[in-house]
Amino acid sequence: MSILKLALKSSTVQSIRQLSGSSGSDVVVVSALRTPIGSFRGSLSQLSAAQMATQVIKALISQSSVKPEQIDEVIMGHILTHGGGQHPTRQAVINSGLPSATVTSTVNKLCASGMKSLMLASGLLSLKQANIMIAGGMESMSNVPFILKRGDTNYGHTQLYDALLSDGLMDAFHNIHMGNCGENTAKKYGITREDQDKFAIGSYEKSAAAAKAGLFDKERISVTVPDRKSGTKTISDDEEYHKVDFNKIGSLKSVFQKDGTITAANASKLNDGAAVSLLMRSNTASELGLQPLAKIVDYADNEIEPIDFPIAPVEAMRKLLDRNGLKAHNVTMWEINEAFSVVPLVNIKLLGLDAQKVNIHGGAVSLGHPIGMSGARIVNHLAHTLKSGEFGIASICNGGGGASAILIQGN
């Protein structure tokens, strides 16, 4: 081996060792919880996004020794706020029992909103502008209203616009559905219908196996939902993965284009849910006697042409690897959000990843994709799953050509 290669290898090993170290200013995830994920107009549809977030924030505080008045700020990703009342994040903060002095912010970076909230909170903690924060994401896609544009009430008929589409699922630059962008990527990179169907089946199988093994239990709470018959009922399980019919997957018609590759089975679904994390610096956790789940090592964003959004995570993840002296094989576990099956497939292809390390417990295709929540959910799952010293990367693409990614290390 040449002197240059030895030097590079030594440099990489040293970088990894430095990452594995700890300092009192490291930002850590102390607790990470989520609601079950409900299907569209399904088990959680009686709850608003704020009501789901309220329940999960209450549980987060209840499970830790942190007092409500110790929380400096709450940042939540939330996209489709229409009809949810003024400042849904503020509603969740006040109704969960946090003091009115708690600073509250909402982030809209489309599907990356929940992850971006965690990134912003980490930055504030690193700058010591806050000591303890809650960050995450929420979405009730079941309750997004139709819109009557102001001024569109002339004599005769008028038109309603679906805010779920216009503000969440439609590319604003080409006026096409995000699925059409996915079709463009599939064609450009040779990702076939068979590839996507196989991946989707695997996602459902992995989610079902993980649920059966209790691997979601530490991260998932039970929520209370209004019920006409009994007054209230408790929802404890994710809804979507139970609804698959494997016999029909191969025969489903494409959704977005004639003779296309994306179907209702190999794409993510419309869903409801909320996820949050309790973040602080490691010295604060020590002072409070709290054992962190994981350390947030680094995070990155990337932006490309809007139609190519499915491959935006590639450069975000490369930035994390390059900046931290890591190679793909140094990462134990990858969470790449399954907006469509083509997204993780093309990212695996372009980064040369070991597919056995990607979404090992399923993803949005089978569990669901409440768009403001998903970025936080996949980080939470990494935090609960990584063993001490192991590195994990979570990444999620967003409409408009963007993506966010976070590198974390198990504690």
Short mmCIF file of C-alpha atoms in Angstrom, two decimals:
data_model
loop_
_atom_site.label_atom_id
_atom_site.label_comp_id
_atom_site.label_asym_id
_atom_site.label_seq_id
_atom_site.Cartn_x
_atom_site.Cartn_y
_atom_site.Cartn_z
CA MET A 1 0.00 0.00 0.00
CA SER A 2 1.37 3.44 -0.94
CA ILE A 3 2.28 6.10 1.62
CA LEU A 4 -0.58 8.24 0.28
CA LYS A 5 -3.12 5.46 0.72
CA LEU A 6 -1.84 4.75 4.22
CA ALA A 7 -2.15 8.44 5.10
CA LEU A 8 -5.70 8.61 3.75
CA LYS A 9 -6.68 5.46 5.60
CA SER A 10 -5.15 6.79 8.82
CA SER A 11 -6.97 10.10 8.34
CA THR A 12 -10.32 8.32 7.88
CA VAL A 13 -9.80 6.16 10.95
CA GLN A 14 -8.83 9.22 12.99
CA SER A 15 -11.97 11.07 11.80
CA ILE A 16 -14.18 8.18 12.85
CA ARG A 17 -12.45 8.03 16.23
CA GLN A 18 -13.01 11.74 16.70
CA LEU A 19 -16.68 11.31 15.85
CA SER A 20 -16.96 8.51 18.36
CA GLY A 21 -15.74 10.80 21.11
CA SER A 22 -17.96 12.94 23.27
CA SER A 23 -17.97 16.46 24.63
CA GLY A 24 -20.35 18.29 26.89
CA SER A 25 -21.57 20.40 23.99
CA ASP A 26 -22.69 17.44 21.85
CA VAL A 27 -26.38 17.63 20.97
CA VAL A 28 -28.14 14.42 22.00
CA VAL A 29 -31.55 12.84 21.56
CA VAL A 30 -32.76 11.93 25.04
CA SER A 31 -36.24 10.71 24.13
CA ALA A 32 -38.05 10.12 20.84
CA LEU A 33 -41.71 9.23 20.47
CA ARG A 34 -44.43 9.13 17.86
CA THR A 35 -48.10 8.41 17.52
CA PRO A 36 -49.30 5.42 15.56
CA ILE A 37 -49.69 6.26 11.87
CA GLY A 38 -53.29 6.32 10.69
CA SER A 39 -54.59 5.72 7.19
CA PHE A 40 -56.32 8.45 5.21
CA ARG A 41 -59.72 9.10 6.80
CA GLY A 42 -58.91 6.21 9.11
CA SER A 43 -58.19 5.57 12.78
CA LEU A 44 -56.74 9.01 13.63
CA SER A 45 -58.91 11.16 11.39
CA GLN A 46 -60.90 12.53 14.34
CA LEU A 47 -57.76 14.27 15.58
CA SER A 48 -56.18 17.43 14.19
CA ALA A 49 -52.43 17.63 13.72
CA ALA A 50 -52.21 19.77 16.87
CA GLN A 51 -54.21 17.24 18.89
CA MET A 52 -51.91 14.40 17.85
CA ALA A 53 -48.85 16.50 18.68
CA THR A 54 -50.36 17.41 22.05
CA GLN A 55 -50.64 13.77 23.06
CA VAL A 56 -47.12 12.85 21.98
CA ILE A 57 -45.55 15.92 23.65
CA LYS A 58 -47.35 15.03 26.90
CA ALA A 59 -45.99 11.49 26.68
CA LEU A 60 -42.47 12.76 25.94
CA ILE A 61 -42.43 14.94 29.05
CA SER A 62 -44.08 12.25 31.18
CA GLN A 63 -41.40 9.69 30.27
CA SER A 64 -38.51 12.00 31.21
CA SER A 65 -37.57 13.83 34.38
CA VAL A 66 -37.71 17.14 32.52
CA LYS A 67 -40.25 19.60 33.86
CA PRO A 68 -42.50 21.52 31.44
CA GLU A 69 -40.97 24.85 32.49
CA GLN A 70 -37.51 23.59 31.50
CA ILE A 71 -38.44 23.35 27.82
CA ASP A 72 -37.11 26.49 26.13
CA GLU A 73 -38.60 26.04 22.67
CA VAL A 74 -40.68 23.70 20.55
CA ILE A 75 -40.22 23.52 16.77
CA MET A 76 -42.60 21.40 14.71
CA GLY A 77 -42.71 20.66 11.02
CA HIS A 78 -46.19 21.09 9.61
CA ILE A 79 -47.18 21.64 6.00
CA LEU A 80 -50.93 21.53 5.51
CA THR A 81 -52.09 23.89 8.25
CA HIS A 82 -55.32 24.81 6.47
CA GLY A 83 -58.37 24.62 8.73
CA GLY A 84 -56.34 23.63 11.78
CA GLY A 85 -56.81 26.94 13.57
CA GLN A 86 -54.24 29.62 14.31
CA HIS A 87 -50.67 28.37 14.85
CA PRO A 88 -51.23 24.62 15.37
CA THR A 89 -47.80 24.19 16.96
CA ARG A 90 -48.70 26.78 19.58
CA GLN A 91 -51.94 24.90 20.22
CA ALA A 92 -49.98 21.70 20.84
CA VAL A 93 -47.55 23.48 23.19
CA ILE A 94 -50.21 25.13 25.37
CA ASN A 95 -52.57 22.13 25.40
CA SER A 96 -49.78 19.75 26.39
CA GLY A 97 -49.23 21.71 29.59
CA LEU A 98 -46.13 23.66 28.63
CA PRO A 99 -45.95 27.22 29.99
CA SER A 100 -47.15 30.09 27.81
CA ALA A 101 -43.56 31.42 27.91
CA THR A 102 -42.38 28.46 25.79
CA VAL A 103 -41.10 29.73 22.44
CA THR A 104 -42.91 28.07 19.57
CA SER A 105 -42.14 27.82 15.85
CA THR A 106 -43.48 25.97 12.82
CA VAL A 107 -41.40 24.85 9.82
CA ASN A 108 -42.64 24.15 6.30
CA LYS A 109 -39.99 22.45 4.13
CA LEU A 110 -42.56 20.09 2.66
CA CYS A 111 -41.68 16.44 3.38
CA ALA A 112 -38.41 17.43 5.06
CA SER A 113 -40.20 19.65 7.59
CA GLY A 114 -39.96 17.30 10.57
CA MET A 115 -36.27 16.65 9.96
CA LYS A 116 -35.49 20.32 9.37
CA SER A 117 -37.09 21.10 12.73
CA LEU A 118 -34.62 18.74 14.41
CA MET A 119 -31.76 20.38 12.52
CA LEU A 120 -32.81 23.88 13.57
CA ALA A 121 -33.20 22.81 17.18
CA SER A 122 -29.75 21.21 17.11
CA GLY A 123 -28.27 24.45 15.82
CA LEU A 124 -29.85 26.51 18.59
CA LEU A 125 -28.57 24.08 21.19
CA SER A 126 -25.07 24.13 19.70
CA LEU A 127 -25.09 27.94 19.87
CA LYS A 128 -26.32 27.69 23.49
CA GLN A 129 -29.34 29.83 22.70
CA ALA A 130 -31.44 27.14 24.38
CA ASN A 131 -30.81 24.34 26.85
CA ILE A 132 -33.67 21.91 26.26
CA MET A 133 -35.85 21.70 23.17
CA ILE A 134 -38.58 19.60 21.63
CA ALA A 135 -38.59 19.20 17.85
CA GLY A 136 -40.51 17.04 15.40
CA GLY A 137 -43.33 17.06 12.90
CA MET A 138 -47.05 16.50 12.53
CA GLU A 139 -49.65 16.13 9.80
CA SER A 140 -53.32 15.28 9.51
CA MET A 141 -53.78 14.68 5.80
CA SER A 142 -57.29 13.40 6.53
CA ASN A 143 -58.45 16.85 7.60
CA VAL A 144 -57.01 19.07 4.88
CA PRO A 145 -59.91 21.11 3.46
CA PHE A 146 -60.90 22.08 -0.03
CA ILE A 147 -60.37 25.74 -0.86
CA LEU A 148 -62.69 28.24 -2.49
CA LYS A 149 -60.44 31.01 -3.74
CA ARG A 150 -61.43 34.47 -2.64
CA GLY A 151 -63.19 36.22 -5.49
CA ASP A 152 -64.26 32.99 -7.20
CA THR A 153 -67.92 33.39 -6.27
CA ASN A 154 -69.31 34.79 -9.49
CA TYR A 155 -72.79 34.03 -10.76
CA GLY A 156 -73.15 30.34 -11.67
CA HIS A 157 -70.82 27.49 -10.80
CA THR A 158 -67.59 27.79 -8.85
CA GLN A 159 -64.60 25.51 -8.28
CA LEU A 160 -63.08 24.02 -5.15
CA TYR A 161 -59.33 23.35 -4.95
CA ASP A 162 -57.90 20.48 -2.92
CA ALA A 163 -55.26 22.00 -0.64
CA LEU A 164 -53.81 18.53 -0.10
CA LEU A 165 -52.78 18.55 -3.75
CA SER A 166 -52.06 22.21 -4.41
CA ASP A 167 -49.94 22.85 -1.31
CA GLY A 168 -48.59 19.39 -0.61
CA LEU A 169 -48.39 17.00 -3.52
CA MET A 170 -48.13 19.08 -6.71
CA ASP A 171 -44.89 20.38 -8.20
CA ALA A 172 -45.34 24.16 -8.34
CA PHE A 173 -43.01 24.60 -11.31
CA HIS A 174 -44.44 22.10 -13.79
CA ASN A 175 -47.96 21.78 -12.33
CA ILE A 176 -47.59 18.01 -12.16
CA HIS A 177 -48.03 15.56 -9.32
CA MET A 178 -44.94 14.51 -7.38
CA GLY A 179 -45.60 11.04 -8.75
CA ASN A 180 -44.94 12.31 -12.27
CA CYS A 181 -41.55 13.52 -11.06
CA GLY A 182 -40.98 10.04 -9.67
CA GLU A 183 -41.86 8.53 -13.04
CA ASN A 184 -39.33 10.82 -14.69
CA THR A 185 -36.64 9.59 -12.29
CA ALA A 186 -37.58 5.95 -12.79
CA LYS A 187 -37.24 6.32 -16.56
CA LYS A 188 -33.98 8.29 -16.37
CA TYR A 189 -32.25 5.77 -14.10
CA GLY A 190 -33.80 2.53 -15.31
CA ILE A 191 -35.83 1.70 -12.20
CA THR A 192 -38.50 -0.71 -13.44
CA ARG A 193 -42.03 -1.43 -12.26
CA GLU A 194 -40.82 -4.85 -11.15
CA ASP A 195 -38.01 -3.27 -9.10
CA GLN A 196 -40.49 -0.99 -7.36
CA ASP A 197 -43.08 -3.70 -6.70
CA LYS A 198 -40.40 -5.96 -5.22
CA PHE A 199 -39.19 -3.14 -2.99
CA ALA A 200 -42.76 -2.36 -1.86
CA ILE A 201 -43.44 -5.99 -0.96
CA GLY A 202 -40.23 -5.98 1.06
CA SER A 203 -41.28 -2.80 2.84
CA TYR A 204 -44.59 -4.35 3.91
CA GLU A 205 -42.91 -7.57 5.00
CA LYS A 206 -40.25 -5.75 7.02
CA SER A 207 -42.77 -3.47 8.73
CA ALA A 208 -44.97 -6.40 9.68
CA ALA A 209 -42.00 -8.36 11.02
CA ALA A 210 -40.71 -5.36 13.00
CA ALA A 211 -44.14 -4.72 14.50
CA LYS A 212 -44.52 -8.38 15.45
CA ALA A 213 -41.11 -8.31 17.12
CA GLY A 214 -42.08 -5.21 19.11
CA LEU A 215 -39.42 -3.03 17.48
CA PHE A 216 -41.74 -0.02 17.26
CA ASP A 217 -42.96 -0.26 20.84
CA LYS A 218 -40.32 2.01 22.39
CA GLU A 219 -40.96 4.81 19.92
CA ARG A 220 -44.74 4.58 19.60
CA ILE A 221 -47.36 5.72 22.11
CA SER A 222 -51.06 4.95 22.33
CA VAL A 223 -53.40 7.84 21.54
CA THR A 224 -56.96 8.54 22.61
CA VAL A 225 -59.47 9.26 19.87
CA PRO A 226 -63.13 10.39 20.16
CA ASP A 227 -65.60 7.57 19.56
CA ARG A 228 -69.37 7.88 19.11
CA LYS A 229 -70.20 4.64 20.88
CA SER A 230 -67.84 4.60 23.85
CA GLY A 231 -66.86 8.25 24.10
CA THR A 232 -63.19 7.52 23.46
CA LYS A 233 -61.08 4.70 22.10
CA THR A 234 -57.36 3.95 22.19
CA ILE A 235 -55.27 3.50 19.05
CA SER A 236 -51.95 1.74 19.57
CA ASP A 237 -50.94 0.22 16.22
CA ASP A 238 -49.98 1.60 12.85
CA GLU A 239 -52.83 1.09 10.43
CA GLU A 240 -51.41 1.05 6.91
CA TYR A 241 -49.27 -2.09 6.83
CA HIS A 242 -52.27 -4.26 7.72
CA LYS A 243 -54.13 -3.30 4.55
CA VAL A 244 -51.90 -4.81 1.87
CA ASP A 245 -53.09 -7.50 -0.53
CA PHE A 246 -49.94 -9.02 -2.00
CA ASN A 247 -51.94 -10.86 -4.67
CA LYS A 248 -53.04 -7.59 -6.26
CA ILE A 249 -49.76 -5.67 -6.30
CA GLY A 250 -48.61 -6.95 -9.68
CA SER A 251 -51.90 -6.22 -11.43
CA LEU A 252 -52.48 -2.66 -10.23
CA LYS A 253 -52.57 0.07 -12.86
CA SER A 254 -50.08 2.90 -12.76
CA VAL A 255 -51.45 6.03 -11.10
CA PHE A 256 -49.75 9.02 -12.66
CA GLN A 257 -48.94 8.05 -16.23
CA LYS A 258 -50.34 5.59 -18.73
CA ASP A 259 -48.03 2.58 -18.77
CA GLY A 260 -46.07 4.12 -15.90
CA THR A 261 -44.28 2.33 -13.06
CA ILE A 262 -45.72 3.91 -9.90
CA THR A 263 -48.85 2.37 -8.40
CA ALA A 264 -50.90 2.74 -5.24
CA ALA A 265 -48.96 -0.19 -3.78
CA ASN A 266 -45.38 0.89 -4.46
CA ALA A 267 -45.94 4.52 -3.43
CA SER A 268 -46.42 5.99 0.03
CA LYS A 269 -49.93 6.68 1.22
CA LEU A 270 -51.88 9.65 2.64
CA ASN A 271 -51.65 9.45 6.41
CA ASP A 272 -51.95 11.07 9.83
CA GLY A 273 -49.42 11.19 12.66
CA ALA A 274 -46.97 13.15 14.82
CA ALA A 275 -43.43 12.53 16.07
CA VAL A 276 -41.23 14.47 18.51
CA SER A 277 -37.78 14.29 20.09
CA LEU A 278 -36.38 15.74 23.31
CA LEU A 279 -33.02 17.39 22.55
CA MET A 280 -30.34 18.91 24.74
CA ARG A 281 -26.57 19.09 25.09
CA SER A 282 -24.89 16.05 26.63
CA ASN A 283 -23.75 17.95 29.72
CA THR A 284 -27.36 18.99 30.39
CA ALA A 285 -28.43 15.36 30.10
CA SER A 286 -25.73 14.38 32.60
CA GLU A 287 -26.82 17.07 35.04
CA LEU A 288 -30.42 15.79 34.85
CA GLY A 289 -29.40 12.15 35.11
CA LEU A 290 -30.78 11.33 31.66
CA GLN A 291 -29.32 8.65 29.38
CA PRO A 292 -29.28 9.79 25.71
CA LEU A 293 -30.42 7.51 22.93
CA ALA A 294 -28.10 8.99 20.32
CA LYS A 295 -25.86 11.91 19.39
CA ILE A 296 -26.62 14.22 16.47
CA VAL A 297 -23.28 14.36 14.68
CA ASP A 298 -24.04 16.47 11.60
CA TYR A 299 -26.77 17.45 9.17
CA ALA A 300 -26.99 18.75 5.62
CA ASP A 301 -29.39 19.99 2.96
CA ASN A 302 -29.29 19.81 -0.82
CA GLU A 303 -31.27 21.44 -3.62
CA ILE A 304 -31.49 20.47 -7.30
CA GLU A 305 -33.97 20.88 -10.17
CA PRO A 306 -37.53 20.43 -8.83
CA ILE A 307 -38.42 17.58 -11.19
CA ASP A 308 -35.41 15.60 -9.96
CA PHE A 309 -36.36 15.77 -6.26
CA PRO A 310 -36.14 11.95 -5.78
CA ILE A 311 -32.34 12.07 -6.16
CA ALA A 312 -31.83 15.18 -3.99
CA PRO A 313 -30.92 13.06 -0.92
CA VAL A 314 -27.82 11.72 -2.70
CA GLU A 315 -25.74 14.88 -2.33
CA ALA A 316 -27.09 15.63 1.14
CA MET A 317 -25.86 12.22 2.30
CA ARG A 318 -22.56 12.60 0.45
CA LYS A 319 -21.95 15.87 2.28
CA LEU A 320 -22.33 14.07 5.59
CA LEU A 321 -19.98 11.26 4.61
CA ASP A 322 -17.33 13.59 3.19
CA ARG A 323 -17.41 16.14 6.01
CA ASN A 324 -17.07 13.47 8.66
CA GLY A 325 -14.47 11.22 7.04
CA LEU A 326 -16.89 8.34 6.62
CA LYS A 327 -17.50 5.83 3.84
CA ALA A 328 -20.84 4.20 3.12
CA HIS A 329 -19.67 0.96 4.75
CA ASN A 330 -19.07 2.84 8.04
CA VAL A 331 -22.82 3.49 8.28
CA THR A 332 -24.72 0.68 9.99
CA MET A 333 -28.22 1.78 9.12
CA TRP A 334 -29.80 4.08 6.53
CA GLU A 335 -33.32 5.51 6.64
CA ILE A 336 -34.23 6.92 3.21
CA ASN A 337 -37.84 8.04 3.16
CA GLU A 338 -40.03 6.01 0.85
CA ALA A 339 -42.04 8.79 -0.76
CA PHE A 340 -42.18 6.33 -3.65
CA SER A 341 -40.29 3.05 -3.92
CA VAL A 342 -38.20 4.63 -6.67
CA VAL A 343 -36.69 7.10 -4.16
CA PRO A 344 -34.68 4.67 -1.99
CA LEU A 345 -33.98 2.51 -5.03
CA VAL A 346 -32.36 5.32 -7.01
CA ASN A 347 -30.47 6.60 -3.97
CA ILE A 348 -29.14 3.09 -3.28
CA LYS A 349 -28.06 2.87 -6.92
CA LEU A 350 -26.33 6.26 -7.10
CA LEU A 351 -24.55 5.94 -3.74
CA GLY A 352 -23.70 2.26 -4.13
CA LEU A 353 -25.31 1.38 -0.81
CA ASP A 354 -25.83 -2.06 0.65
CA ALA A 355 -29.60 -2.45 0.23
CA GLN A 356 -29.68 -4.73 3.29
CA LYS A 357 -28.83 -1.71 5.46
CA VAL A 358 -31.55 0.55 4.03
CA ASN A 359 -34.97 0.83 5.70
CA ILE A 360 -34.43 -2.44 7.51
CA HIS A 361 -37.81 -2.21 9.25
CA GLY A 362 -39.84 -0.91 6.33
CA GLY A 363 -40.79 2.65 5.55
CA ALA A 364 -43.40 5.05 4.26
CA VAL A 365 -44.67 2.71 1.53
CA SER A 366 -45.94 0.32 4.19
CA LEU A 367 -46.15 2.43 7.36
CA GLY A 368 -47.46 5.62 5.77
CA HIS A 369 -46.19 9.12 5.07
CA PRO A 370 -47.80 11.93 7.09
CA ILE A 371 -45.72 14.43 5.17
CA GLY A 372 -44.86 16.87 7.97
CA MET A 373 -44.06 14.03 10.38
CA SER A 374 -41.97 11.58 8.33
CA GLY A 375 -38.59 13.31 8.58
CA ALA A 376 -38.81 13.23 12.36
CA ARG A 377 -40.08 9.65 12.43
CA ILE A 378 -37.13 8.18 10.57
CA VAL A 379 -34.62 10.00 12.80
CA ASN A 380 -36.46 8.76 15.88
CA HIS A 381 -36.35 5.20 14.59
CA LEU A 382 -32.61 5.41 14.05
CA ALA A 383 -32.14 6.79 17.56
CA HIS A 384 -33.99 3.83 19.06
CA THR A 385 -32.37 1.19 16.84
CA LEU A 386 -28.67 2.05 16.61
CA LYS A 387 -26.36 0.34 19.07
CA SER A 388 -23.66 2.24 20.95
CA GLY A 389 -21.07 3.68 18.58
CA GLU A 390 -22.96 2.80 15.40
CA PHE A 391 -23.58 5.47 12.79
CA GLY A 392 -26.90 5.97 11.02
CA ILE A 393 -28.05 8.40 8.34
CA ALA A 394 -31.63 9.47 7.77
CA SER A 395 -32.53 11.39 4.62
CA ILE A 396 -35.74 12.66 3.09
CA CYS A 397 -36.49 14.40 -0.20
CA ASN A 398 -38.95 17.26 -0.49
CA GLY A 399 -40.91 18.93 -3.25
CA GLY A 400 -39.21 21.74 -5.13
CA GLY A 401 -36.02 19.71 -5.55
CA GLY A 402 -34.77 19.61 -1.96
CA ALA A 403 -33.64 17.10 0.62
CA SER A 404 -32.35 17.00 4.19
CA ALA A 405 -30.16 14.43 5.91
CA ILE A 406 -28.94 13.81 9.47
CA LEU A 407 -25.99 11.74 10.70
CA ILE A 408 -26.46 10.32 14.20
CA GLN A 409 -24.53 7.93 16.39
CA GLY A 410 -25.99 5.45 18.86
CA ASN A 411 -25.14 6.16 22.47
#
